[in-house]
Amino acid sequence: MARAEGGSGPGPDQPVAAETDYTDEADVTVTEEGTQLERSIGLAGALSIGVGTMIGAGIFVFPGIAAGEAGPAAAASFAIGAVVALLVALPTSELATAMPRSGGGYYFVSRALGTLAGAVVGIGLWLGLVFASAFYLLGFGSYAAELLASAGAVPRFDPGPPLALAFGAVLTGVSVTGTENTAKLQNVVVGLLLGILVLFLSYGGLDALGVFGRETAPETFAPFGLAPILTTSALVFTSYLGFAQVATVAGEIKKPRRNLPLGMVGSVLAVGFLYVVAVLVATSAFPSAELGAFGETAMVNVARALVGPVGAYAILVAGLLATVSSANASILSSSRAVYALSRDALLPSRAGRVNLRYGTPHVALGMAGVPVLALVALGRVEVLAEVASFLHLVMYGLVCVALVVLRRRDPDWYDPDFRVPGHPVVPLVGAAASFAMLLFMQPLSQAVGVALMLAAVAWYGYYARDVDLSGVSA
């Protein structure tokens, strides 16, 4: 049995979930066991985690596929996805300013809806990020293989999977040496990536407007009607999974009451704008049917058409940076989900041990990194992406429900500095939109997602059914 925060105290022989002492200006989050996570991530780092996680697959893989489905109106599909993400980001921001702890959505749901819902969301968050990390690493391997082929270096075997495995191991090792090192790496990668994208999209945007005298392909904005726009919105929503990752490292963010909402909302707006511009530039360079035929490498073809071979190489390098950035942020956030589960006695305490030299949860990082490498070895890209989306969307929907429940209960400890405008309409619409997205996925992905959720329920019944996570400490 175990007793976490809130309610009556534990019995003498009961394991106790570690509580956290939090102050807004403190440099560290101190647990009652004397270990601590250093508050080393500022606003730039929070934006970098959100942007870095979202900008990977979306802007480099989806434009051609989405344009083939919805035509130039794929830009509207990305815009709709951004609106849905904001509907979830706003409730997440309010909850994060009230409970700025590592664990993010898991922590909010467990404190508002109880231990069973928390266990399902927490384990789902951990595994969802593992699936997402594997998907990003395989994307990195594909871009690396394409870059090698462009340079004339073609090995006898497919170098993508081995390169993905190697970089997965490197990123996990870098995360063990310190969050500050990981945040610095993330800032550098995202900075370079955004620089390349802004230059390319600015040039492409001016070209589409005829500034350089280039003739663009005239095409009806929505040649296939409204329905493909909506179904494509569900397809590309995977591109927006990253904003909530900021909340999973809330315990390590400086001035969380200010930086958490700015990090989440700002990253959704920034990435949404880039997605819309990318689709408009792509559909100005090629007819949507031709873009659909290019598939996952459509943006490389667009860059080659607009700027020449130099542009194609630049987008290949940017694709490498994007996938590395997304994988790095996801592995970091996955380990913090494990840390939060261990802190709450939903996983063995060993999983939450903090390395005394580096101040990082090294066991949790191993529990994130090892299964990522195993999934990379399996190599099922589409299933990895959709299962990650499934598990995240379940969490997003329950986060919105958690906000409505807490507002209704109005406990003494609930005092967020940021409050969602338009409550309860905004969180209820956000919950409905998140759950509705599940209906548009492939049956295999739905089956794997449901199976993982049932496994989480079974683990709760076996190990953690006596844990009480209701409420939160002041």
Short mmCIF file of C-alpha atoms in Angstrom, two decimals:
data_model
loop_
_atom_site.label_atom_id
_atom_site.label_comp_id
_atom_site.label_asym_id
_atom_site.label_seq_id
_atom_site.Cartn_x
_atom_site.Cartn_y
_atom_site.Cartn_z
CA MET A 1 0.00 0.00 0.00
CA ALA A 2 1.07 3.58 -0.44
CA ARG A 3 -0.22 7.02 0.28
CA ALA A 4 0.73 9.99 -1.83
CA GLU A 5 -0.27 13.60 -1.40
CA GLY A 6 -3.53 14.56 0.22
CA GLY A 7 -5.80 12.70 2.64
CA SER A 8 -4.81 10.74 5.73
CA GLY A 9 -1.23 9.73 6.39
CA PRO A 10 0.33 6.37 5.67
CA GLY A 11 0.59 3.45 8.01
CA PRO A 12 3.94 2.61 9.62
CA ASP A 13 4.78 -0.10 7.09
CA GLN A 14 3.52 1.69 4.02
CA PRO A 15 5.82 3.00 1.28
CA VAL A 16 5.23 6.70 0.83
CA ALA A 17 5.34 8.59 -2.43
CA ALA A 18 7.94 11.35 -2.21
CA GLU A 19 6.38 14.81 -1.89
CA THR A 20 7.86 17.86 -3.49
CA ASP A 21 8.61 21.26 -1.94
CA TYR A 22 8.03 23.90 -4.58
CA THR A 23 8.56 27.67 -4.62
CA ASP A 24 8.40 29.78 -7.76
CA GLU A 25 11.79 31.44 -7.39
CA ALA A 26 13.63 28.42 -6.02
CA ASP A 27 16.49 27.03 -8.11
CA VAL A 28 15.66 23.42 -7.30
CA THR A 29 12.75 21.09 -6.68
CA VAL A 30 13.58 19.28 -3.43
CA THR A 31 12.02 15.93 -2.56
CA GLU A 32 11.58 14.70 0.98
CA GLU A 33 14.26 12.10 0.29
CA GLY A 34 16.83 14.88 -0.06
CA THR A 35 17.34 14.45 -3.79
CA GLN A 36 16.61 17.26 -6.14
CA LEU A 37 16.07 18.29 -9.74
CA GLU A 38 17.76 21.55 -10.67
CA ARG A 39 15.62 24.34 -12.15
CA SER A 40 17.80 25.03 -15.16
CA ILE A 41 15.33 25.42 -18.08
CA GLY A 42 14.28 29.00 -18.93
CA LEU A 43 11.64 30.30 -21.36
CA ALA A 44 13.93 29.68 -24.34
CA GLY A 45 14.44 26.11 -23.19
CA ALA A 46 10.68 25.58 -22.69
CA LEU A 47 9.94 26.94 -26.17
CA SER A 48 12.77 24.85 -27.55
CA ILE A 49 11.34 21.63 -26.06
CA GLY A 50 7.86 22.38 -27.40
CA VAL A 51 8.99 23.56 -30.84
CA GLY A 52 11.72 20.95 -31.11
CA THR A 53 9.32 18.08 -30.40
CA MET A 54 6.60 19.34 -32.77
CA ILE A 55 8.61 20.52 -35.74
CA GLY A 56 10.19 17.15 -36.59
CA ALA A 57 7.90 14.90 -38.59
CA GLY A 58 5.25 17.48 -39.32
CA ILE A 59 7.02 20.00 -41.48
CA PHE A 60 9.28 17.54 -43.30
CA VAL A 61 7.02 14.49 -43.78
CA PHE A 62 3.41 15.67 -43.91
CA PRO A 63 3.20 18.53 -46.50
CA GLY A 64 3.33 16.28 -49.56
CA ILE A 65 1.04 13.61 -48.11
CA ALA A 66 -1.45 16.18 -46.81
CA ALA A 67 -1.49 18.12 -50.10
CA GLY A 68 -2.23 14.89 -51.95
CA GLU A 69 -5.26 14.36 -49.68
CA ALA A 70 -6.70 17.88 -49.41
CA GLY A 71 -4.93 19.99 -52.06
CA PRO A 72 -3.70 23.47 -51.08
CA ALA A 73 -6.41 23.40 -48.38
CA ALA A 74 -4.03 21.14 -46.43
CA ALA A 75 -2.86 24.47 -45.01
CA ALA A 76 -6.33 24.78 -43.43
CA SER A 77 -5.96 21.25 -42.07
CA PHE A 78 -2.78 22.27 -40.26
CA ALA A 79 -4.54 25.40 -38.99
CA ILE A 80 -7.43 23.31 -37.62
CA GLY A 81 -4.92 21.04 -35.91
CA ALA A 82 -3.30 24.09 -34.31
CA VAL A 83 -6.67 25.28 -33.01
CA VAL A 84 -7.35 21.88 -31.41
CA ALA A 85 -3.87 21.89 -29.89
CA LEU A 86 -4.48 25.35 -28.42
CA LEU A 87 -7.79 24.13 -26.94
CA VAL A 88 -5.72 21.59 -25.01
CA ALA A 89 -2.69 23.82 -24.42
CA LEU A 90 -4.74 26.43 -22.57
CA PRO A 91 -6.14 24.00 -19.95
CA THR A 92 -2.70 22.41 -19.66
CA SER A 93 -1.19 25.84 -18.99
CA GLU A 94 -3.67 26.58 -16.19
CA LEU A 95 -3.06 23.21 -14.56
CA ALA A 96 0.70 23.59 -14.92
CA THR A 97 0.72 26.97 -13.17
CA ALA A 98 -1.29 25.44 -10.32
CA MET A 99 0.85 22.27 -10.17
CA PRO A 100 4.28 23.01 -11.73
CA ARG A 101 5.72 19.55 -11.17
CA SER A 102 7.55 16.98 -13.28
CA GLY A 103 5.04 14.60 -14.86
CA GLY A 104 2.86 17.12 -16.71
CA GLY A 105 -0.50 15.72 -17.83
CA TYR A 106 -0.07 12.63 -15.69
CA TYR A 107 0.29 14.71 -12.54
CA PHE A 108 -2.80 16.81 -13.34
CA VAL A 109 -5.04 13.85 -14.14
CA SER A 110 -3.93 11.78 -11.15
CA ARG A 111 -4.57 14.63 -8.68
CA ALA A 112 -7.94 15.54 -10.17
CA LEU A 113 -9.39 12.20 -11.28
CA GLY A 114 -7.67 9.72 -8.96
CA THR A 115 -5.06 7.00 -9.07
CA LEU A 116 -6.56 4.69 -11.72
CA ALA A 117 -6.92 7.46 -14.29
CA GLY A 118 -3.46 8.74 -13.27
CA ALA A 119 -1.89 5.30 -13.74
CA VAL A 120 -3.42 4.90 -17.20
CA VAL A 121 -2.32 8.38 -18.28
CA GLY A 122 1.11 8.18 -16.63
CA ILE A 123 2.05 4.83 -18.12
CA GLY A 124 0.46 5.94 -21.40
CA LEU A 125 2.53 9.13 -21.37
CA TRP A 126 5.73 7.20 -20.72
CA LEU A 127 5.06 4.67 -23.47
CA GLY A 128 3.58 7.25 -25.85
CA LEU A 129 6.80 9.23 -25.66
CA VAL A 130 8.80 6.03 -26.15
CA PHE A 131 6.84 5.30 -29.34
CA ALA A 132 7.24 8.91 -30.49
CA SER A 133 11.00 8.86 -29.81
CA ALA A 134 11.39 5.68 -31.88
CA PHE A 135 9.37 7.25 -34.72
CA TYR A 136 11.58 10.36 -34.72
CA LEU A 137 14.78 8.30 -34.63
CA LEU A 138 13.64 6.24 -37.61
CA GLY A 139 12.90 9.50 -39.41
CA PHE A 140 16.42 10.62 -38.59
CA GLY A 141 17.79 7.38 -40.00
CA SER A 142 15.85 7.86 -43.25
CA TYR A 143 17.10 11.43 -43.70
CA ALA A 144 20.66 10.35 -42.90
CA ALA A 145 20.47 7.55 -45.47
CA GLU A 146 19.10 10.00 -48.06
CA LEU A 147 21.91 12.44 -47.32
CA LEU A 148 24.52 9.69 -47.73
CA ALA A 149 22.92 8.66 -51.02
CA SER A 150 22.97 12.28 -52.25
CA ALA A 151 26.67 12.43 -51.44
CA GLY A 152 27.33 9.25 -53.43
CA ALA A 153 28.05 7.10 -50.36
CA VAL A 154 25.74 4.11 -50.82
CA PRO A 155 26.56 1.15 -48.52
CA ARG A 156 25.41 -2.39 -49.34
CA PHE A 157 22.89 -2.28 -46.49
CA ASP A 158 20.26 0.25 -45.40
CA PRO A 159 22.20 2.56 -43.05
CA GLY A 160 19.03 4.17 -41.64
CA PRO A 161 18.18 1.76 -38.78
CA PRO A 162 21.79 1.40 -37.50
CA LEU A 163 22.20 5.19 -37.51
CA ALA A 164 18.88 5.57 -35.67
CA LEU A 165 20.00 3.09 -33.01
CA ALA A 166 23.37 4.80 -32.58
CA PHE A 167 21.90 8.27 -32.16
CA GLY A 168 19.24 6.97 -29.77
CA ALA A 169 21.99 5.63 -27.53
CA VAL A 170 23.94 8.91 -27.79
CA LEU A 171 20.93 11.07 -26.91
CA THR A 172 20.10 8.92 -23.88
CA GLY A 173 23.70 9.18 -22.69
CA VAL A 174 23.73 12.98 -23.09
CA SER A 175 20.52 13.23 -21.07
CA VAL A 176 22.10 11.29 -18.20
CA THR A 177 24.92 13.83 -17.92
CA GLY A 178 22.52 16.65 -17.01
CA THR A 179 19.33 18.43 -17.99
CA GLU A 180 21.28 21.62 -18.56
CA ASN A 181 23.45 19.87 -21.15
CA THR A 182 20.33 18.46 -22.81
CA ALA A 183 18.63 21.88 -22.84
CA LYS A 184 21.75 23.50 -24.36
CA LEU A 185 21.88 20.82 -27.07
CA GLN A 186 18.16 21.33 -27.69
CA ASN A 187 18.56 25.11 -27.96
CA VAL A 188 21.43 24.79 -30.47
CA VAL A 189 19.60 22.24 -32.64
CA VAL A 190 16.29 24.14 -32.66
CA GLY A 191 18.08 27.44 -33.34
CA LEU A 192 19.85 26.02 -36.40
CA LEU A 193 16.66 24.33 -37.58
CA LEU A 194 14.53 27.44 -37.30
CA GLY A 195 17.19 29.49 -39.10
CA ILE A 196 17.16 27.13 -42.10
CA LEU A 197 13.36 26.93 -42.18
CA VAL A 198 12.79 30.69 -41.90
CA LEU A 199 15.24 31.38 -44.73
CA PHE A 200 13.76 28.67 -46.96
CA LEU A 201 10.11 29.53 -46.26
CA SER A 202 10.76 33.27 -46.65
CA TYR A 203 12.36 32.67 -50.04
CA GLY A 204 9.60 30.27 -51.03
CA GLY A 205 6.90 32.66 -49.84
CA LEU A 206 8.33 35.55 -51.89
CA ASP A 207 8.66 33.21 -54.84
CA ALA A 208 5.02 32.17 -54.49
CA LEU A 209 4.00 35.85 -54.49
CA GLY A 210 5.85 36.34 -57.78
CA VAL A 211 8.59 38.58 -56.38
CA PHE A 212 11.24 36.59 -58.28
CA GLY A 213 9.11 36.33 -61.41
CA ARG A 214 8.42 32.62 -60.95
CA GLU A 215 5.09 31.35 -62.28
CA THR A 216 3.20 29.35 -59.70
CA ALA A 217 0.78 26.51 -60.44
CA PRO A 218 -2.79 27.89 -60.37
CA GLU A 219 -5.01 25.46 -58.49
CA THR A 220 -8.33 25.45 -56.69
CA PHE A 221 -7.77 25.90 -52.96
CA ALA A 222 -10.02 23.00 -51.90
CA PRO A 223 -10.33 20.75 -54.98
CA PHE A 224 -11.67 17.75 -53.01
CA GLY A 225 -14.18 19.56 -50.78
CA LEU A 226 -14.54 19.90 -47.00
CA ALA A 227 -14.37 16.27 -45.86
CA PRO A 228 -10.70 15.65 -46.85
CA ILE A 229 -9.73 18.84 -45.01
CA LEU A 230 -11.17 17.44 -41.76
CA THR A 231 -9.74 13.92 -42.15
CA THR A 232 -6.36 15.40 -43.02
CA SER A 233 -6.56 17.47 -39.83
CA ALA A 234 -6.72 14.20 -37.87
CA LEU A 235 -3.78 12.83 -39.87
CA VAL A 236 -1.49 15.81 -39.30
CA PHE A 237 -2.43 16.33 -35.63
CA THR A 238 0.57 14.13 -34.85
CA SER A 239 2.59 17.24 -35.68
CA TYR A 240 1.33 19.00 -32.54
CA LEU A 241 2.08 16.39 -29.88
CA GLY A 242 5.04 18.26 -28.47
CA PHE A 243 3.52 21.25 -26.68
CA ALA A 244 2.52 19.24 -23.59
CA GLN A 245 6.08 17.89 -23.25
CA VAL A 246 6.94 21.25 -21.70
CA ALA A 247 4.70 20.40 -18.73
CA THR A 248 6.45 17.06 -18.15
CA VAL A 249 9.63 18.93 -17.15
CA ALA A 250 7.77 21.58 -15.13
CA GLY A 251 9.80 20.70 -12.03
CA GLU A 252 12.96 21.85 -13.81
CA ILE A 253 11.68 25.08 -15.40
CA LYS A 254 12.64 28.47 -13.96
CA LYS A 255 9.75 30.79 -13.00
CA PRO A 256 7.15 28.19 -14.04
CA ARG A 257 4.14 30.44 -13.46
CA ARG A 258 5.35 32.66 -16.32
CA ASN A 259 7.36 30.33 -18.52
CA LEU A 260 5.03 27.32 -18.63
CA PRO A 261 2.01 28.94 -20.37
CA LEU A 262 4.27 31.04 -22.59
CA GLY A 263 6.25 27.96 -23.56
CA MET A 264 3.21 25.85 -24.47
CA VAL A 265 1.02 28.43 -26.21
CA GLY A 266 3.98 30.10 -27.91
CA SER A 267 5.34 26.84 -29.31
CA VAL A 268 1.91 25.86 -30.76
CA LEU A 269 1.49 29.26 -32.45
CA ALA A 270 5.04 29.30 -33.84
CA VAL A 271 4.95 25.77 -35.21
CA GLY A 272 1.39 26.14 -36.55
CA PHE A 273 2.44 29.22 -38.52
CA LEU A 274 5.44 27.40 -40.00
CA TYR A 275 3.27 24.40 -41.00
CA VAL A 276 0.74 26.60 -42.81
CA VAL A 277 3.46 28.53 -44.66
CA ALA A 278 5.26 25.30 -45.58
CA VAL A 279 2.13 23.87 -47.23
CA LEU A 280 1.43 27.11 -49.10
CA VAL A 281 5.02 27.23 -50.39
CA ALA A 282 4.92 23.56 -51.41
CA THR A 283 1.60 23.86 -53.26
CA SER A 284 2.85 26.96 -55.04
CA ALA A 285 5.83 25.01 -56.38
CA PHE A 286 4.03 21.84 -57.50
CA PRO A 287 0.42 20.78 -58.12
CA SER A 288 -0.97 18.93 -55.11
CA ALA A 289 -1.24 15.62 -57.03
CA GLU A 290 2.48 15.76 -57.84
CA LEU A 291 3.31 16.62 -54.22
CA GLY A 292 1.30 13.61 -53.10
CA ALA A 293 3.34 11.42 -55.43
CA PHE A 294 6.58 12.74 -53.86
CA GLY A 295 5.35 11.46 -50.49
CA GLU A 296 7.55 11.88 -47.41
CA THR A 297 10.37 13.62 -49.29
CA ALA A 298 8.17 16.26 -50.93
CA MET A 299 9.88 19.15 -49.15
CA VAL A 300 13.26 18.07 -50.51
CA ASN A 301 11.83 18.22 -54.04
CA VAL A 302 10.27 21.62 -53.32
CA ALA A 303 13.62 22.95 -52.10
CA ARG A 304 15.41 21.56 -55.13
CA ALA A 305 12.88 23.20 -57.45
CA LEU A 306 13.07 26.59 -55.72
CA VAL A 307 16.75 26.88 -54.78
CA GLY A 308 18.52 24.04 -56.59
CA PRO A 309 20.78 21.32 -55.14
CA VAL A 310 21.93 23.62 -52.35
CA GLY A 311 18.33 23.98 -51.19
CA ALA A 312 17.80 20.22 -51.27
CA TYR A 313 20.91 19.66 -49.12
CA ALA A 314 19.79 22.37 -46.70
CA ILE A 315 16.39 20.70 -46.22
CA LEU A 316 18.04 17.31 -45.77
CA VAL A 317 20.25 18.76 -43.03
CA ALA A 318 17.24 20.51 -41.49
CA GLY A 319 15.36 17.20 -41.52
CA LEU A 320 18.22 15.59 -39.62
CA LEU A 321 18.22 18.40 -37.06
CA ALA A 322 14.43 18.24 -36.70
CA THR A 323 14.29 14.52 -36.03
CA VAL A 324 17.23 14.69 -33.61
CA SER A 325 15.56 17.58 -31.79
CA SER A 326 12.24 15.75 -31.53
CA ALA A 327 13.83 12.52 -30.32
CA ASN A 328 15.98 14.37 -27.78
CA ALA A 329 13.00 16.22 -26.27
CA SER A 330 10.85 13.08 -26.21
CA ILE A 331 13.45 10.91 -24.47
CA LEU A 332 13.96 13.63 -21.85
CA SER A 333 10.22 13.97 -21.23
CA SER A 334 9.63 10.19 -21.20
CA SER A 335 12.19 9.76 -18.43
CA ARG A 336 10.50 12.50 -16.38
CA ALA A 337 7.18 10.68 -16.72
CA VAL A 338 8.84 7.56 -15.26
CA TYR A 339 10.34 9.70 -12.49
CA ALA A 340 6.91 11.08 -11.60
CA LEU A 341 5.34 7.60 -11.57
CA SER A 342 8.06 6.34 -9.23
CA ARG A 343 7.72 9.38 -6.98
CA ASP A 344 4.03 8.55 -6.59
CA ALA A 345 4.72 4.86 -5.83
CA LEU A 346 3.05 3.71 -9.05
CA LEU A 347 6.42 2.26 -10.09
CA PRO A 348 9.17 0.89 -7.80
CA SER A 349 11.17 3.60 -6.02
CA ARG A 350 14.35 2.46 -7.78
CA ALA A 351 13.00 3.95 -11.02
CA GLY A 352 13.10 7.45 -9.48
CA ARG A 353 16.66 7.42 -8.21
CA VAL A 354 18.60 10.58 -9.01
CA ASN A 355 22.24 10.41 -10.03
CA LEU A 356 24.20 12.26 -7.33
CA ARG A 357 26.88 13.45 -9.77
CA TYR A 358 24.66 14.82 -12.52
CA GLY A 359 21.35 15.41 -10.68
CA THR A 360 19.36 13.46 -13.29
CA PRO A 361 17.05 10.41 -12.94
CA HIS A 362 19.41 7.98 -14.63
CA VAL A 363 17.30 4.84 -14.05
CA ALA A 364 14.24 6.56 -15.53
CA LEU A 365 16.33 7.60 -18.53
CA GLY A 366 17.29 3.98 -19.01
CA MET A 367 13.62 2.95 -18.82
CA ALA A 368 12.95 5.47 -21.58
CA GLY A 369 16.00 4.87 -23.76
CA VAL A 370 16.12 1.04 -23.81
CA PRO A 371 12.54 0.44 -25.07
CA VAL A 372 13.05 3.24 -27.61
CA LEU A 373 15.98 1.33 -29.09
CA ALA A 374 13.92 -1.88 -29.10
CA LEU A 375 11.11 -0.18 -31.05
CA VAL A 376 13.61 1.37 -33.46
CA ALA A 377 14.84 -2.15 -34.22
CA LEU A 378 11.26 -3.17 -35.14
CA GLY A 379 11.03 -0.32 -37.66
CA ARG A 380 7.21 0.07 -38.06
CA VAL A 381 7.15 3.83 -38.65
CA GLU A 382 3.41 4.36 -39.26
CA VAL A 383 2.31 2.28 -36.28
CA LEU A 384 4.82 4.00 -34.00
CA ALA A 385 3.49 7.42 -34.95
CA GLU A 386 -0.18 6.58 -34.56
CA VAL A 387 0.20 4.71 -31.26
CA ALA A 388 2.09 7.71 -29.90
CA SER A 389 -0.77 9.96 -31.03
CA PHE A 390 -3.41 7.63 -29.56
CA LEU A 391 -1.86 7.60 -26.09
CA HIS A 392 -1.29 11.36 -26.13
CA LEU A 393 -4.83 12.17 -27.26
CA VAL A 394 -6.27 10.10 -24.40
CA MET A 395 -4.16 12.14 -22.01
CA TYR A 396 -5.12 15.45 -23.65
CA GLY A 397 -8.82 14.65 -23.36
CA LEU A 398 -8.50 13.68 -19.70
CA VAL A 399 -6.42 16.78 -18.93
CA CYS A 400 -9.33 18.93 -20.16
CA VAL A 401 -11.75 16.90 -18.04
CA ALA A 402 -9.42 17.28 -15.04
CA LEU A 403 -9.56 21.07 -15.34
CA VAL A 404 -13.37 21.08 -15.34
CA VAL A 405 -13.42 18.78 -12.29
CA LEU A 406 -10.97 20.92 -10.33
CA ARG A 407 -12.81 24.15 -11.15
CA ARG A 408 -16.03 22.55 -9.91
CA ARG A 409 -14.46 21.18 -6.70
CA ASP A 410 -12.40 24.36 -6.09
CA PRO A 411 -10.04 22.85 -3.47
CA ASP A 412 -8.07 25.23 -1.24
CA TRP A 413 -4.73 24.39 -2.85
CA TYR A 414 -5.92 25.12 -6.39
CA ASP A 415 -4.74 28.67 -7.11
CA PRO A 416 -3.40 28.95 -10.71
CA ASP A 417 -1.84 32.20 -11.88
CA PHE A 418 -3.20 31.59 -15.37
CA ARG A 419 -6.89 30.79 -15.95
CA VAL A 420 -8.40 29.50 -19.18
CA PRO A 421 -10.72 32.03 -20.84
CA GLY A 422 -14.14 30.75 -21.85
CA HIS A 423 -14.36 28.04 -19.19
CA PRO A 424 -15.98 25.47 -19.29
CA VAL A 425 -16.60 25.63 -23.05
CA VAL A 426 -12.90 25.65 -24.02
CA PRO A 427 -11.83 22.56 -22.01
CA LEU A 428 -15.00 20.63 -22.88
CA VAL A 429 -14.52 21.31 -26.59
CA GLY A 430 -10.84 20.41 -26.21
CA ALA A 431 -11.77 17.07 -24.60
CA ALA A 432 -14.36 16.26 -27.28
CA ALA A 433 -11.94 17.14 -30.09
CA SER A 434 -9.17 14.99 -28.59
CA PHE A 435 -11.34 11.91 -28.16
CA ALA A 436 -12.90 12.37 -31.63
CA MET A 437 -9.44 12.21 -33.23
CA LEU A 438 -9.09 8.60 -32.03
CA LEU A 439 -11.90 7.53 -34.36
CA PHE A 440 -9.91 8.46 -37.48
CA MET A 441 -6.94 6.16 -36.79
CA GLN A 442 -6.09 2.78 -38.32
CA PRO A 443 -7.56 -0.28 -36.53
CA LEU A 444 -4.10 -1.71 -35.72
CA SER A 445 -3.01 1.50 -34.00
CA GLN A 446 -6.30 1.66 -32.09
CA ALA A 447 -5.86 -1.97 -30.98
CA VAL A 448 -2.28 -1.41 -29.77
CA GLY A 449 -3.32 1.75 -27.93
CA VAL A 450 -6.24 0.05 -26.19
CA ALA A 451 -4.04 -2.95 -25.29
CA LEU A 452 -1.46 -0.67 -23.66
CA MET A 453 -4.17 1.12 -21.69
CA LEU A 454 -5.57 -2.23 -20.48
CA ALA A 455 -2.04 -3.27 -19.47
CA ALA A 456 -1.78 -0.06 -17.43
CA VAL A 457 -5.08 -0.91 -15.70
CA ALA A 458 -3.76 -4.41 -14.93
CA TRP A 459 -0.55 -2.96 -13.48
CA TYR A 460 -2.62 -0.61 -11.32
CA GLY A 461 -4.63 -3.56 -9.99
CA TYR A 462 -1.50 -5.59 -9.27
CA TYR A 463 0.86 -2.98 -7.84
CA ALA A 464 -0.81 0.33 -7.06
CA ARG A 465 -4.50 -0.15 -6.27
CA ASP A 466 -4.00 1.12 -2.69
CA VAL A 467 -2.14 4.27 -3.73
CA ASP A 468 -4.15 7.47 -3.17
CA LEU A 469 -3.10 10.41 -5.31
CA SER A 470 -6.09 12.70 -4.79
CA GLY A 471 -5.27 16.30 -3.98
CA VAL A 472 -1.91 18.07 -3.99
CA SER A 473 0.41 19.47 -1.33
CA ALA A 474 0.74 23.22 -0.92
#
